[in-house]
């Protein structure tokens, strides 16, 4: 019985392998590449954005809506 379940588990893993490869190629790798490129220039751009009052307001407003929506 255990050997049969072990075979089923192994076959499921192989069935999911193409999907996992696709996700890593088309989603994870570009994400890592963009993250690396954005950090290669330093953190000065991030400091500038986080100091911008319009950006902080744009972040704060949806947070307020979520807070009110969750309370209701």
Short mmCIF file of N, CA and C in Angstrom, two decimals:
data_model
loop_
_atom_site.label_atom_id
_atom_site.label_comp_id
_atom_site.label_asym_id
_atom_site.label_seq_id
_atom_site.Cartn_x
_atom_site.Cartn_y
_atom_site.Cartn_z
N UNK A 1 0.82 -1.19 0.00
CA UNK A 1 0.00 0.00 0.00
C UNK A 1 0.87 1.26 0.00
N UNK A 2 1.90 1.28 0.87
CA UNK A 2 2.76 2.45 0.96
C UNK A 2 3.49 2.69 -0.35
N UNK A 3 3.94 1.61 -1.00
CA UNK A 3 4.65 1.78 -2.26
C UNK A 3 3.75 2.36 -3.34
N UNK A 4 2.50 1.99 -3.32
CA UNK A 4 1.56 2.53 -4.31
C UNK A 4 1.36 4.03 -4.09
N UNK A 5 1.20 4.45 -2.85
CA UNK A 5 1.03 5.86 -2.56
C UNK A 5 2.30 6.64 -2.89
N UNK A 6 3.45 6.03 -2.65
CA UNK A 6 4.71 6.69 -2.98
C UNK A 6 4.81 6.89 -4.49
N UNK A 7 4.39 5.93 -5.30
CA UNK A 7 4.42 6.07 -6.75
C UNK A 7 3.48 7.18 -7.22
N UNK A 8 2.30 7.26 -6.59
CA UNK A 8 1.34 8.31 -6.96
C UNK A 8 1.93 9.68 -6.64
N UNK A 9 2.57 9.82 -5.49
CA UNK A 9 3.16 11.10 -5.11
C UNK A 9 4.27 11.49 -6.08
N UNK A 10 5.09 10.53 -6.46
CA UNK A 10 6.17 10.83 -7.41
C UNK A 10 5.61 11.23 -8.76
N UNK A 11 4.58 10.59 -9.23
CA UNK A 11 4.01 10.94 -10.53
C UNK A 11 3.37 12.33 -10.49
N UNK A 12 2.81 12.71 -9.38
CA UNK A 12 2.23 14.05 -9.26
C UNK A 12 3.31 15.11 -9.31
N UNK A 13 4.44 14.82 -8.69
CA UNK A 13 5.54 15.78 -8.73
C UNK A 13 6.00 16.01 -10.16
N UNK A 14 6.15 14.97 -10.92
CA UNK A 14 6.60 15.11 -12.32
C UNK A 14 5.55 15.82 -13.15
N UNK A 15 4.28 15.65 -12.80
CA UNK A 15 3.21 16.30 -13.54
C UNK A 15 3.24 17.82 -13.31
N UNK A 16 3.63 18.25 -12.13
CA UNK A 16 3.68 19.67 -11.81
C UNK A 16 4.96 20.36 -12.25
N UNK A 17 5.98 19.58 -12.61
CA UNK A 17 7.26 20.17 -12.96
C UNK A 17 7.19 21.16 -14.13
N UNK A 18 6.51 20.88 -15.25
CA UNK A 18 6.45 21.88 -16.32
C UNK A 18 5.78 23.18 -15.89
N UNK A 19 4.79 23.08 -15.03
CA UNK A 19 4.13 24.29 -14.55
C UNK A 19 5.07 25.11 -13.67
N UNK A 20 5.82 24.47 -12.82
CA UNK A 20 6.76 25.17 -11.96
C UNK A 20 7.88 25.81 -12.78
N UNK A 21 8.32 25.14 -13.81
CA UNK A 21 9.34 25.73 -14.69
C UNK A 21 8.78 26.95 -15.39
N UNK A 22 7.56 26.87 -15.87
CA UNK A 22 6.94 28.01 -16.54
C UNK A 22 6.78 29.20 -15.62
N UNK A 23 6.36 28.96 -14.39
CA UNK A 23 6.21 30.05 -13.43
C UNK A 23 7.56 30.69 -13.14
N UNK A 24 8.58 29.87 -12.98
CA UNK A 24 9.88 30.44 -12.66
C UNK A 24 10.46 31.21 -13.83
N UNK A 25 10.22 30.76 -15.05
CA UNK A 25 10.79 31.44 -16.22
C UNK A 25 10.03 32.74 -16.51
N UNK A 26 8.72 32.71 -16.44
CA UNK A 26 7.92 33.86 -16.87
C UNK A 26 7.50 34.80 -15.74
N UNK A 27 7.71 34.43 -14.48
CA UNK A 27 7.30 35.31 -13.39
C UNK A 27 8.45 35.58 -12.43
N UNK A 28 9.06 34.55 -11.91
CA UNK A 28 10.07 34.74 -10.86
C UNK A 28 11.36 35.34 -11.40
N UNK A 29 11.85 34.85 -12.52
CA UNK A 29 13.11 35.38 -13.06
C UNK A 29 13.00 36.84 -13.47
N UNK A 30 11.96 37.27 -14.18
CA UNK A 30 11.85 38.71 -14.46
C UNK A 30 11.72 39.56 -13.20
N UNK A 31 11.04 39.05 -12.19
CA UNK A 31 10.91 39.79 -10.94
C UNK A 31 12.28 39.99 -10.29
N UNK A 32 13.08 38.94 -10.25
CA UNK A 32 14.42 39.04 -9.66
C UNK A 32 15.29 39.98 -10.49
N UNK A 33 15.17 39.92 -11.81
CA UNK A 33 15.96 40.78 -12.67
C UNK A 33 15.60 42.26 -12.45
N UNK A 34 14.33 42.57 -12.36
CA UNK A 34 13.90 43.96 -12.13
C UNK A 34 14.36 44.43 -10.76
N UNK A 35 14.25 43.58 -9.77
CA UNK A 35 14.71 43.94 -8.43
C UNK A 35 16.20 44.23 -8.43
N UNK A 36 16.97 43.40 -9.10
CA UNK A 36 18.42 43.60 -9.18
C UNK A 36 18.76 44.90 -9.91
N UNK A 37 18.10 45.15 -11.02
CA UNK A 37 18.38 46.38 -11.78
C UNK A 37 17.98 47.63 -11.01
N UNK A 38 16.90 47.56 -10.25
CA UNK A 38 16.48 48.75 -9.50
C UNK A 38 17.42 49.03 -8.33
N UNK A 39 18.00 48.00 -7.76
CA UNK A 39 18.91 48.20 -6.64
C UNK A 39 20.35 48.45 -7.08
N UNK A 40 20.66 48.23 -8.35
CA UNK A 40 22.03 48.41 -8.83
C UNK A 40 22.45 49.87 -8.78
N UNK A 41 21.53 50.80 -8.94
CA UNK A 41 21.84 52.21 -8.91
C UNK A 41 21.90 52.80 -7.52
N UNK A 42 21.58 52.03 -6.52
CA UNK A 42 21.58 52.52 -5.15
C UNK A 42 20.17 52.76 -4.65
N UNK A 43 20.07 53.23 -3.45
CA UNK A 43 18.77 53.42 -2.81
C UNK A 43 18.29 54.86 -2.85
N UNK A 44 18.99 55.72 -3.57
CA UNK A 44 18.61 57.14 -3.59
C UNK A 44 17.25 57.35 -4.24
N UNK A 45 16.93 56.57 -5.27
CA UNK A 45 15.62 56.72 -5.91
C UNK A 45 14.49 56.34 -4.95
N UNK A 46 14.70 55.29 -4.17
CA UNK A 46 13.69 54.88 -3.21
C UNK A 46 13.51 55.93 -2.11
N UNK A 47 14.61 56.52 -1.68
CA UNK A 47 14.52 57.58 -0.67
C UNK A 47 13.73 58.77 -1.21
N UNK A 48 13.95 59.11 -2.48
CA UNK A 48 13.24 60.22 -3.08
C UNK A 48 11.74 59.95 -3.14
N UNK A 49 11.37 58.75 -3.54
CA UNK A 49 9.95 58.40 -3.64
C UNK A 49 9.30 58.38 -2.26
N UNK A 50 9.98 57.82 -1.28
CA UNK A 50 9.39 57.72 0.05
C UNK A 50 9.31 59.08 0.74
N UNK A 51 10.07 60.05 0.29
CA UNK A 51 10.00 61.40 0.86
C UNK A 51 8.95 62.26 0.16
N UNK A 52 8.40 61.80 -0.95
CA UNK A 52 7.42 62.55 -1.72
C UNK A 52 6.06 62.51 -1.02
N UNK A 53 5.49 63.69 -0.76
CA UNK A 53 4.21 63.75 -0.05
C UNK A 53 3.06 63.19 -0.87
N UNK A 54 3.10 63.37 -2.19
CA UNK A 54 2.02 62.84 -3.04
C UNK A 54 2.03 61.31 -3.01
N UNK A 55 3.20 60.71 -3.00
CA UNK A 55 3.28 59.26 -2.93
C UNK A 55 2.74 58.75 -1.60
N UNK A 56 3.13 59.41 -0.52
CA UNK A 56 2.66 58.99 0.79
C UNK A 56 1.15 59.12 0.91
N UNK A 57 0.58 60.17 0.33
CA UNK A 57 -0.87 60.33 0.32
C UNK A 57 -1.54 59.23 -0.51
N UNK A 58 -0.91 58.87 -1.64
CA UNK A 58 -1.45 57.82 -2.49
C UNK A 58 -1.39 56.46 -1.81
N UNK A 59 -0.48 56.27 -0.90
CA UNK A 59 -0.41 55.01 -0.15
C UNK A 59 -1.38 55.04 1.03
N UNK A 60 -1.50 56.19 1.66
CA UNK A 60 -2.33 56.31 2.86
C UNK A 60 -3.82 56.18 2.55
N UNK A 61 -4.28 56.75 1.45
CA UNK A 61 -5.72 56.72 1.15
C UNK A 61 -6.27 55.30 0.96
N UNK A 62 -5.65 54.44 0.15
CA UNK A 62 -6.19 53.07 0.06
C UNK A 62 -6.13 52.32 1.39
N UNK A 63 -5.10 52.61 2.19
CA UNK A 63 -5.03 51.96 3.50
C UNK A 63 -6.21 52.37 4.37
N UNK A 64 -6.62 53.62 4.29
CA UNK A 64 -7.80 54.08 5.03
C UNK A 64 -9.06 53.37 4.55
N UNK A 65 -9.21 53.24 3.23
CA UNK A 65 -10.39 52.55 2.69
C UNK A 65 -10.43 51.10 3.14
N UNK A 66 -9.29 50.45 3.14
CA UNK A 66 -9.25 49.06 3.59
C UNK A 66 -9.59 48.98 5.07
N UNK A 67 -9.06 49.89 5.85
CA UNK A 67 -9.36 49.90 7.28
C UNK A 67 -10.83 50.11 7.57
N UNK A 68 -11.45 51.03 6.85
CA UNK A 68 -12.89 51.28 7.04
C UNK A 68 -13.71 50.09 6.53
N UNK A 69 -13.31 49.54 5.38
CA UNK A 69 -14.03 48.40 4.83
C UNK A 69 -13.96 47.17 5.69
N UNK A 70 -12.85 46.93 6.33
CA UNK A 70 -12.73 45.78 7.21
C UNK A 70 -13.54 45.96 8.49
N UNK A 71 -13.65 47.22 8.91
CA UNK A 71 -14.44 47.47 10.12
C UNK A 71 -15.94 47.25 9.89
N UNK A 72 -16.37 47.49 8.66
CA UNK A 72 -17.80 47.30 8.38
C UNK A 72 -18.07 45.84 8.23
#
